[in-house]
Tab-separated table of C-alpha atoms in Angstrom:
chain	number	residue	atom	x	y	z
A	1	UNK	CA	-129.822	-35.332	160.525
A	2	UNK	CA	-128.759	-32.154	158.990
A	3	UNK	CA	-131.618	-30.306	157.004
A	4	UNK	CA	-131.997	-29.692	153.629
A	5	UNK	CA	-131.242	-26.358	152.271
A	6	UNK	CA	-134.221	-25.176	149.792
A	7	UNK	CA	-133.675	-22.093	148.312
A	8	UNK	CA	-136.737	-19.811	148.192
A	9	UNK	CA	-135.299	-17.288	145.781
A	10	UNK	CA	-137.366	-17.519	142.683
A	11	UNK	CA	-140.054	-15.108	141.567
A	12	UNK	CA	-143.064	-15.391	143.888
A	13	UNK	CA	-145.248	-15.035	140.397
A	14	UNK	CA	-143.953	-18.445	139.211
A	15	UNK	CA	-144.717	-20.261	141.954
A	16	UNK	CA	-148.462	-21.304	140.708
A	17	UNK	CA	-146.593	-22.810	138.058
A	18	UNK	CA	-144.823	-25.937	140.047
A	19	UNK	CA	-147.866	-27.894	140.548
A	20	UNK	CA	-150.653	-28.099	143.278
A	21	UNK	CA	-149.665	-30.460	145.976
A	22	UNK	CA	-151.619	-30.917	149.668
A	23	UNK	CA	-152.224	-28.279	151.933
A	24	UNK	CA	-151.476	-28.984	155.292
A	25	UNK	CA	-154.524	-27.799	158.320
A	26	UNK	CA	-151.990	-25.260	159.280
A	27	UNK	CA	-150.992	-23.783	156.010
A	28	UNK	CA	-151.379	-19.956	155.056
A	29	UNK	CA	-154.745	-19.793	152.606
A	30	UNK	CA	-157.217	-16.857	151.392
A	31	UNK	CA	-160.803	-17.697	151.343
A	32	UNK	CA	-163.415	-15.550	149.230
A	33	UNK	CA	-165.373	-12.773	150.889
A	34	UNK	CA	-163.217	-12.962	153.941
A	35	UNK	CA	-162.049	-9.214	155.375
A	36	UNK	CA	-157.937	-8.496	153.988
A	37	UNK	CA	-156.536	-5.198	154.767
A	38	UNK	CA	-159.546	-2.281	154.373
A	39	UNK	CA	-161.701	-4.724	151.475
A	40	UNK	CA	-162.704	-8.240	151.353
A	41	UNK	CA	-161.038	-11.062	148.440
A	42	UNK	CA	-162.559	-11.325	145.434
A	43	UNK	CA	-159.793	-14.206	144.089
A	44	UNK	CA	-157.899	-16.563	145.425
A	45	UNK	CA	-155.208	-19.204	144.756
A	46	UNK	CA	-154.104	-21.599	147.659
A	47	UNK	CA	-151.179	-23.939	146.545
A	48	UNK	CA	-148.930	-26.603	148.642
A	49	UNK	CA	-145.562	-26.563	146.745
A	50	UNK	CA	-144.317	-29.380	147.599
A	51	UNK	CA	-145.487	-33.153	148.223
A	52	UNK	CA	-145.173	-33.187	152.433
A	53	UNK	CA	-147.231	-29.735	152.246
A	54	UNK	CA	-144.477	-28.100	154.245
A	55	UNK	CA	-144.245	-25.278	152.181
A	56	UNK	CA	-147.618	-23.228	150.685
A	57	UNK	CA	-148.391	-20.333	149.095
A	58	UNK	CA	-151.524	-18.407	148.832
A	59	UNK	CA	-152.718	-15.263	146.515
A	60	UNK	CA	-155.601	-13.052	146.821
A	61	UNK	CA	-156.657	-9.926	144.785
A	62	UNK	CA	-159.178	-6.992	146.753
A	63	UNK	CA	-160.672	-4.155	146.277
A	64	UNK	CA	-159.672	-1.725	149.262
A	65	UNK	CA	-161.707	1.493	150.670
A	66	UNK	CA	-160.083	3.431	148.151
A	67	UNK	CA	-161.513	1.275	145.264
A	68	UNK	CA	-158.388	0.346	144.329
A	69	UNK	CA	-157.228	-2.990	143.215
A	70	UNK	CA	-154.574	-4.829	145.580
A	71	UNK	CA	-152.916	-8.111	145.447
A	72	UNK	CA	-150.950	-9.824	148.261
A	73	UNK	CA	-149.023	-13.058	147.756
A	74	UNK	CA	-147.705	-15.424	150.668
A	75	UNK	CA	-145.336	-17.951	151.066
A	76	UNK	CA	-144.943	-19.923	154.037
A	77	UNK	CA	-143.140	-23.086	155.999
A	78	UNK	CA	-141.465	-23.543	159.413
A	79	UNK	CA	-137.767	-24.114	159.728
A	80	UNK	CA	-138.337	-26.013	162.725
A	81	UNK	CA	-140.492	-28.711	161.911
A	82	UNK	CA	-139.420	-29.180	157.994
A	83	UNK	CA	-136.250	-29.812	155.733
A	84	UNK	CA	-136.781	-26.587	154.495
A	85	UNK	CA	-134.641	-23.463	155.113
A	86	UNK	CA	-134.416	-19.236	153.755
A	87	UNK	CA	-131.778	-18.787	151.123
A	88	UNK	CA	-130.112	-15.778	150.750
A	89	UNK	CA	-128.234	-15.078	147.706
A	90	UNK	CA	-127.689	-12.690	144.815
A	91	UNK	CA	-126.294	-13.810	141.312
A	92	UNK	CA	-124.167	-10.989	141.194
A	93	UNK	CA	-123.905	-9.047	145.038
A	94	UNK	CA	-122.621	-5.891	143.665
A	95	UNK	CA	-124.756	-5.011	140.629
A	96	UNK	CA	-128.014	-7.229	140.716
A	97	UNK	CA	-129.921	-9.812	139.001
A	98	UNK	CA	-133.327	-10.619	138.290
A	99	UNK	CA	-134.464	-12.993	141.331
A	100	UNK	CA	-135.444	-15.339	138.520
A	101	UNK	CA	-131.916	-15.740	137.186
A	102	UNK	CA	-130.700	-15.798	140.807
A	103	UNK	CA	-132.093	-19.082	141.777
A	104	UNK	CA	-131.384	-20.608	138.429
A	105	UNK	CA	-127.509	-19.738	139.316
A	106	UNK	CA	-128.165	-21.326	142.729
A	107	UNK	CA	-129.215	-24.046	141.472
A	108	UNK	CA	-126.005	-24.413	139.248
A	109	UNK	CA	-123.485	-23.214	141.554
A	110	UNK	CA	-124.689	-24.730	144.964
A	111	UNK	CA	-127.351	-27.395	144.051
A	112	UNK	CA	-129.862	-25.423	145.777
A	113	UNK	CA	-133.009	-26.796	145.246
A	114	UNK	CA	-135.969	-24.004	144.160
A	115	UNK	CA	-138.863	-24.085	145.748
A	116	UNK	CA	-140.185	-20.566	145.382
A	117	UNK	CA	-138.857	-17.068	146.875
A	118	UNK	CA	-139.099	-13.439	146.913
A	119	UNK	CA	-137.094	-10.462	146.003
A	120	UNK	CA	-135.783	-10.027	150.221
A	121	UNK	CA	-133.866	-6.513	150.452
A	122	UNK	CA	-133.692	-3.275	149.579
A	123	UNK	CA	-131.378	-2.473	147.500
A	124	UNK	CA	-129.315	1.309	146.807
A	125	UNK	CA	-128.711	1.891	143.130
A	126	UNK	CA	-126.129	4.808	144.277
A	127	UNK	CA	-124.131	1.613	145.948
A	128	UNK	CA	-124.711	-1.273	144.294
A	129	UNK	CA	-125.359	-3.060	147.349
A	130	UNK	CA	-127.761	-3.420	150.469
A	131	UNK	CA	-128.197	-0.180	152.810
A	132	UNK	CA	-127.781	-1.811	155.612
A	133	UNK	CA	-126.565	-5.187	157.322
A	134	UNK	CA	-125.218	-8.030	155.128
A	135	UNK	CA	-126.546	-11.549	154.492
A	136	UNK	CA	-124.836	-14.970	154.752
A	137	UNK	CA	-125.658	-18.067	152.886
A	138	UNK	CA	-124.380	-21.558	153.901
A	139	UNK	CA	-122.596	-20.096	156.841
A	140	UNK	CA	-120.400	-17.677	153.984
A	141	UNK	CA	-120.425	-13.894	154.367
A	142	UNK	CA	-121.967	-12.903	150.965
A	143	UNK	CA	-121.606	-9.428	151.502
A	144	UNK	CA	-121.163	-6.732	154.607
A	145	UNK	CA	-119.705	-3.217	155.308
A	146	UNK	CA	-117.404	-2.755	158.249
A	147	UNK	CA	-118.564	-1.319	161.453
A	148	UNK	CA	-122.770	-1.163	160.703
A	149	UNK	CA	-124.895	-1.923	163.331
A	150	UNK	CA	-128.481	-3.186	162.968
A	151	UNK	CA	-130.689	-6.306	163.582
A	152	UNK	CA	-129.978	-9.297	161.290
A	153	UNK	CA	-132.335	-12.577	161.265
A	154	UNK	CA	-129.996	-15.490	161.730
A	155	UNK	CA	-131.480	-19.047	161.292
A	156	UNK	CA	-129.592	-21.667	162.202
A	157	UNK	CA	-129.023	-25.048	160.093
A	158	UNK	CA	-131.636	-26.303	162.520
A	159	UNK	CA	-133.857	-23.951	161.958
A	160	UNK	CA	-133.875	-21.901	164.776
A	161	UNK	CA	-134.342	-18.536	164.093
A	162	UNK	CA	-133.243	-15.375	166.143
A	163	UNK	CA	-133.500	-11.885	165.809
A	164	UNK	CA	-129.618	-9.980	166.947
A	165	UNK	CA	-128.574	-7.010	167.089
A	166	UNK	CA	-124.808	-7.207	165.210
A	167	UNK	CA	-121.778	-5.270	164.394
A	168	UNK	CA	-119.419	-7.026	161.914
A	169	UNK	CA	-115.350	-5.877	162.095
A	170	UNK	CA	-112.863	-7.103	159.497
A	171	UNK	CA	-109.290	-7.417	160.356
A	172	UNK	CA	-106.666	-7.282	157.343
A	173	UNK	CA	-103.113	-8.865	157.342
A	174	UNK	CA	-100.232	-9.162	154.455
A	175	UNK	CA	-97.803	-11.616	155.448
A	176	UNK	CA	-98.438	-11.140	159.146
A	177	UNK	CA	-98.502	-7.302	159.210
A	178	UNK	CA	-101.567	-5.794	159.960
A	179	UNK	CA	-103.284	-3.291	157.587
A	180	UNK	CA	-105.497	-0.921	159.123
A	181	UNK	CA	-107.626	2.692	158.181
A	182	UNK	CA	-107.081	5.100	161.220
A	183	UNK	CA	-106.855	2.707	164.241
A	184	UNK	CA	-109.735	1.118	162.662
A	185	UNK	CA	-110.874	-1.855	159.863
A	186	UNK	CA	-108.551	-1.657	156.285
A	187	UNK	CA	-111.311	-3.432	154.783
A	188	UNK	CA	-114.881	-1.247	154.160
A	189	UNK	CA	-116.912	-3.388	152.151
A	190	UNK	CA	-117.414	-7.215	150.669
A	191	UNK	CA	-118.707	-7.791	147.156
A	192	UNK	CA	-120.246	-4.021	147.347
A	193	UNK	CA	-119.688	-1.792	144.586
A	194	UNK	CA	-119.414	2.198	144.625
A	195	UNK	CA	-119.932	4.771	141.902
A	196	UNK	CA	-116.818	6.162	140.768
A	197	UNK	CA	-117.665	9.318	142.738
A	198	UNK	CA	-117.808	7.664	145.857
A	199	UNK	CA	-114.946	5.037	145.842
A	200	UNK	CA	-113.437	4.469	149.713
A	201	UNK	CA	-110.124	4.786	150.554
A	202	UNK	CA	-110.346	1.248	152.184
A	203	UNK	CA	-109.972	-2.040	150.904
A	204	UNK	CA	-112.972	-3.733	148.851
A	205	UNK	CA	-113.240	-7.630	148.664
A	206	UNK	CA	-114.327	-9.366	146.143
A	207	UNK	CA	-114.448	-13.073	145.109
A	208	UNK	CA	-117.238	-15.695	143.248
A	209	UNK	CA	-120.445	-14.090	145.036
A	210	UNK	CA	-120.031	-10.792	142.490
A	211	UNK	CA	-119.538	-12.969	139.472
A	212	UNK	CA	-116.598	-13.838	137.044
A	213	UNK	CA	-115.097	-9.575	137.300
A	214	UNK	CA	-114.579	-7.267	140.413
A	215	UNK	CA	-117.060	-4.346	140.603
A	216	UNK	CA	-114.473	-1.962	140.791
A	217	UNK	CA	-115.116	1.113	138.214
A	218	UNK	CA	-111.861	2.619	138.671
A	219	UNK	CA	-108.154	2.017	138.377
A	220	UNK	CA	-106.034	0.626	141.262
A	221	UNK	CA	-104.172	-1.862	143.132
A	222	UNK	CA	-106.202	-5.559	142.875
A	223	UNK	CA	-104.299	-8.638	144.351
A	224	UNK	CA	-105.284	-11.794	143.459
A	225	UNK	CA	-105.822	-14.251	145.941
A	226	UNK	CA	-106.221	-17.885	146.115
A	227	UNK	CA	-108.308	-19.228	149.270
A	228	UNK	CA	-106.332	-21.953	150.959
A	229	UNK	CA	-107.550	-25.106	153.389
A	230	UNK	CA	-111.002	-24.705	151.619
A	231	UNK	CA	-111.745	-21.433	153.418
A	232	UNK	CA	-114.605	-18.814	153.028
A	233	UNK	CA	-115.052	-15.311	154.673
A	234	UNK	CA	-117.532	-16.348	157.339
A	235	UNK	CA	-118.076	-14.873	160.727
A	236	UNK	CA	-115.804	-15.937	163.630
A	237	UNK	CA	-112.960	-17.234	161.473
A	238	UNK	CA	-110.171	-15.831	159.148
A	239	UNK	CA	-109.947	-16.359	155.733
A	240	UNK	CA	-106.530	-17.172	154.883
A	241	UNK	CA	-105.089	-16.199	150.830
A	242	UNK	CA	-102.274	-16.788	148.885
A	243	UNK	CA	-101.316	-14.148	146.254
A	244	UNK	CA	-101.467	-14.921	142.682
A	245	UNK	CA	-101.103	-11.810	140.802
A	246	UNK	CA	-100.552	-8.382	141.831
A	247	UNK	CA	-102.470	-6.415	139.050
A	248	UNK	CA	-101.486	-2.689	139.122
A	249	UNK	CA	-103.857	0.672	137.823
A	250	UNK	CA	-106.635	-2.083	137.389
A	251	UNK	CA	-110.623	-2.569	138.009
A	252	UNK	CA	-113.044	-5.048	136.601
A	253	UNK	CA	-110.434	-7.567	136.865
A	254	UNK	CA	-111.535	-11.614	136.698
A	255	UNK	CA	-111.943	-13.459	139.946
A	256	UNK	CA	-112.307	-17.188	139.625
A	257	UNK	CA	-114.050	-19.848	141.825
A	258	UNK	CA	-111.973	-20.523	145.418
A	259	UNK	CA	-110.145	-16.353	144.735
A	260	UNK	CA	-110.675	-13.630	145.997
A	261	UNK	CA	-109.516	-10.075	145.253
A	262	UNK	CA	-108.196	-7.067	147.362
A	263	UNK	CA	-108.803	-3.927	145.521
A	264	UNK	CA	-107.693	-0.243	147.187
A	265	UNK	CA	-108.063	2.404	144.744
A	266	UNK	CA	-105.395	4.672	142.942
A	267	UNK	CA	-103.927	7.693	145.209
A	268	UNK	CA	-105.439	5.629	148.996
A	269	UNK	CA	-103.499	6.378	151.954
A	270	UNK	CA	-103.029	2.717	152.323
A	271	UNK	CA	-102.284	1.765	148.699
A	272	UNK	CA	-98.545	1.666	149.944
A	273	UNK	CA	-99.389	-0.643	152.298
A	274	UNK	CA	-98.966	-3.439	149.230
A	275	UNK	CA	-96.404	-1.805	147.416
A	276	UNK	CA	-94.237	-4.534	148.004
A	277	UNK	CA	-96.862	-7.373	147.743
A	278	UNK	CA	-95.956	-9.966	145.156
A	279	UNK	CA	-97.013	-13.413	144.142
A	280	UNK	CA	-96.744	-15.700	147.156
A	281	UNK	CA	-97.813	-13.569	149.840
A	282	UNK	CA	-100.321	-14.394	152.789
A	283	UNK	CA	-103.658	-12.366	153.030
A	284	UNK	CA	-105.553	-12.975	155.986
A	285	UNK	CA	-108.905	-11.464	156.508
A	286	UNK	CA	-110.622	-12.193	160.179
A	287	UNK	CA	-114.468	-11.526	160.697
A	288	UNK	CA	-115.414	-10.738	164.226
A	289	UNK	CA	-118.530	-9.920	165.396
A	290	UNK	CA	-118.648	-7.136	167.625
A	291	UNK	CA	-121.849	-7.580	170.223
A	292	UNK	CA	-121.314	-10.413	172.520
A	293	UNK	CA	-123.934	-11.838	173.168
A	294	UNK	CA	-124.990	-12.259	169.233
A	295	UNK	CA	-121.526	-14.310	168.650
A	296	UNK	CA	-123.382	-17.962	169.487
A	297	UNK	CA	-125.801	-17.164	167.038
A	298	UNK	CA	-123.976	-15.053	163.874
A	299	UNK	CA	-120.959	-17.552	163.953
A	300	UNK	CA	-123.184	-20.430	163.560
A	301	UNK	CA	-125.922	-19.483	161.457
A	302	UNK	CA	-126.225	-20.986	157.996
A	303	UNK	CA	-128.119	-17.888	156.797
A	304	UNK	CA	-128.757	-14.529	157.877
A	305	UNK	CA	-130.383	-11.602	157.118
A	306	UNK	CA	-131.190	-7.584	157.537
A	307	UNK	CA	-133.829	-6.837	159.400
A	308	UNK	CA	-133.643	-3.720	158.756
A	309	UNK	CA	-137.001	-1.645	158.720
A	310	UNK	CA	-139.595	-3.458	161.662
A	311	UNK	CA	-143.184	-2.894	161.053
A	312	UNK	CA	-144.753	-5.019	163.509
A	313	UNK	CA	-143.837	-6.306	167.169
A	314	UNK	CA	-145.169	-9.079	169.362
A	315	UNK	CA	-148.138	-8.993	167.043
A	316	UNK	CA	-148.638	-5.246	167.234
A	317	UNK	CA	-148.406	-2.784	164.014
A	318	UNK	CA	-145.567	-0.574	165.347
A	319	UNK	CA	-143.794	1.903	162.599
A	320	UNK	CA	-142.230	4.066	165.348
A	321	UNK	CA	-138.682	2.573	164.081
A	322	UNK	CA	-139.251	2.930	160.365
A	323	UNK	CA	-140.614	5.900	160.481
A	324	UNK	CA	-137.312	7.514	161.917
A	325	UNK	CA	-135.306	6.011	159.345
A	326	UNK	CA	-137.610	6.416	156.300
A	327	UNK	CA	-140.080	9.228	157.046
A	328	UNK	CA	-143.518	9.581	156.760
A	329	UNK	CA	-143.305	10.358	152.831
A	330	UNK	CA	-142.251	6.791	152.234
A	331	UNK	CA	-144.376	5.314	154.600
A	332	UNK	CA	-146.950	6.293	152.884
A	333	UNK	CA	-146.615	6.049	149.248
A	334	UNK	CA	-147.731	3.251	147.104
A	335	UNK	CA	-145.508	0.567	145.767
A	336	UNK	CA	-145.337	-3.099	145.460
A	337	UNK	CA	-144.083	-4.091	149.537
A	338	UNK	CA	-142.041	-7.192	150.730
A	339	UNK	CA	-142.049	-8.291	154.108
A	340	UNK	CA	-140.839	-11.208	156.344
A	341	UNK	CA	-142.971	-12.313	159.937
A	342	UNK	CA	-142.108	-14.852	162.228
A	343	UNK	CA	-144.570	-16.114	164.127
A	344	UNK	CA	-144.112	-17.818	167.928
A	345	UNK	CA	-143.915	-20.896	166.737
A	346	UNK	CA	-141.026	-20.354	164.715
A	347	UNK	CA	-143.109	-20.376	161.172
A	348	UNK	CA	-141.790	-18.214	158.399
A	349	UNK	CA	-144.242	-15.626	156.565
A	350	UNK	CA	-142.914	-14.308	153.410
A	351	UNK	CA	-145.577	-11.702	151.795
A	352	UNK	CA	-145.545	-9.491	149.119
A	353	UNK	CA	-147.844	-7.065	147.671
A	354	UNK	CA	-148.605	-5.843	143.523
A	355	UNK	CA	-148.010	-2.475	142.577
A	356	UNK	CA	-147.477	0.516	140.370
A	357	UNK	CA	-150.029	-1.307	138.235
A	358	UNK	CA	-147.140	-3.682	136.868
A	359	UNK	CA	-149.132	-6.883	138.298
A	360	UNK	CA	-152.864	-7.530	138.560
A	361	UNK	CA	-153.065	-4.041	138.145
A	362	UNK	CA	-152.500	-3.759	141.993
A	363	UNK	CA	-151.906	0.037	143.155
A	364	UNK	CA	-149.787	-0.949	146.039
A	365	UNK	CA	-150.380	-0.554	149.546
A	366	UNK	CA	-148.688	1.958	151.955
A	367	UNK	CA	-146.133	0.653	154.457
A	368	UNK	CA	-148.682	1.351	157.217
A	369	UNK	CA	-151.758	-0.661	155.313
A	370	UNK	CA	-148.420	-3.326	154.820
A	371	UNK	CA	-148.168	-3.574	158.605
A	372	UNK	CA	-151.784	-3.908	159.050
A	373	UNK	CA	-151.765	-7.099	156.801
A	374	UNK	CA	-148.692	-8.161	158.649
């Protein structure tokens, strides 16, 4: 029997509000007076949320070394052993949404069910999009730039869960006739957006995962697609299109449910490459994943995930990693923190951590005191 998908893409805040239900012997919990990060809990709250106690969340507030006030909230459940699986998805990929308003659209759209979630990436406000990686939800390539390398957390509709090093390429065709940038991909990003200052030369893609309008903020070539034999842009396959409309010098076009658009930009080396496109054309768009030995678990996973920044490994707080790509001023500042563990047994940790004083007046921990907790 398949499992059940359960979105966990809601605001970790609400989840108190769904109802205490059993607590399995197992299941993540605070306890008052016990030793968290450099202080010891004052509060707690230890919640199943829902009726086989699969999935729980805990809270707990401290006072650390520094005197300052920190709160840490968990959510937990195991893949393996439940009907319960990570859900990745964004209202709108290119722009944002509150994580709220997310998994109500989830709900909608896919009939997701919500059982709680956190805010899972970072995101670049100079992009629009995800630094690094992409993420797939129900085995469909939400969103991904060509050619970036990095680990990506790939559970599988079982519930196995893997940690692979990946390296997505996109292959573009009109009508049979490869389109390509310089020997290499014609397409750079799906459901990204750029600011109008930093607008490839390549291809974007765009369909339902960015809303009901492209994220394109300047004028250029978009073609209309509609997907045929029930595709989607997922890993291992092509995604085959038939044009509808061939919209010249335009951006923030519509893009319906089961389209997709192909937007270049105005003046593009390979904006002549669909001079001649018109309504009836095929677009075919192939995803191939680049590292061998990741292909058996990338082309069947129902979600994945960056995993971008690692903090800990094989129980061990090691920063070494991060602290190459983010540098020590980061590392140690003070912010609210999110952070995903997998433990041996194949349970999922989700925690995050208050702060900035915008919740329980929490401070925020460092990304070294996060990996401590971790």
């Amino acid at each position: 029997m398949s499992k059940k998908t359960r979105l966990l893409s809601a605001l970790l805040c609400l989840l108190v509000l769904l109802g205490s239900m059993t607590l399995t012997a197992s299941a993540i919990s605070f306890t008052v007076g016990n030793n968290i990060g450099t202080g010891k809990v004052q509060t707690t709250e230890n919640v199943g949320l829902t009726t086989d106690g699969k999935v729980t969340y805990a809270k707990a507030t401290y006072t650390d070394s520094g005197s300052r006030t920190q709160a840490v909230y968990a959510l937990e459940f195991n893949p393996k052993t439940s009907d319960y699986l990570p859900y990745v998805y964004s209202k709108y990929t290119g722009t944002g949404s509150s994580t709220y308003n997310t998994a109500i659209q989830a709900e909608d759209k896919y009939g997701a069910e919500v059982i709680g979630g956190v805010n899972a990436t970072f995101y670049a406000t100079a992009t629009g999009s995800t630094y690094a990686g992409y993420w797939v939800h129900d085995g469909r390539l939400a969103q991904a730039t060509a050619g970036m390398q990095n680990d990506i957390i790939t559970f599988s509709s079982g519930g196995e869960v893997r940690i692979v090093n990946s390296k997505l390429d996109f292959k573009l065709y009109l009508n049979g006739r490869e389109i390509s940038s310089k020997g290499g991909s014609g397409i750079i990003h799906v459901n990204k957006k750029s600011v109008v200052d930093n607008v490839d030369d390549r291809f974007y893609y765009w369909d339902a995962e960015c809303g009901t309008k492209t994220d394109s903020l300047i004028a250029g070539t978009e073609i209309l697609c509609k997907k045929l034999d029930f595709g989607e842009l997922s890993i291992g396959n092509t995604l085959k299109g038939e044009v509808l409309e061939v919209r010249a010098d335009s951006y923030y076009s519509a893009v319906g449910k089961d389209e997709f658009v192909l937007y270049v930009k105005n003046g593009s080396p390979l904006q002549a490459s669909v001079t001649n496109a018109k309504v009836g054309d095929i677009v075919e768009i192939a995803v191939n994943e680049m590292i061998e030995a990741s292909k058996p678990y990338t082309e069947t996973a129902n979600t994945s995930l960056a995993a971008q920044y690692p903090i800990v490994k094989n129980g061990v707080a090691d920063l070494t990693e991060s602290l190459s790509q983010l540098g020590a001023e980061f590392l140690n500042a003070r912010a609210q923190r999110t952070s995903i563990g997998l433990k041996e047994d194949g349970t999922v940790l989700f925690i995050c951590t208050a702060g900035r004083n915008i919740t329980d007046g929490a401070t925020g921990l460092t990304v070294y005191e996060l990996a401590d907790l971790m």
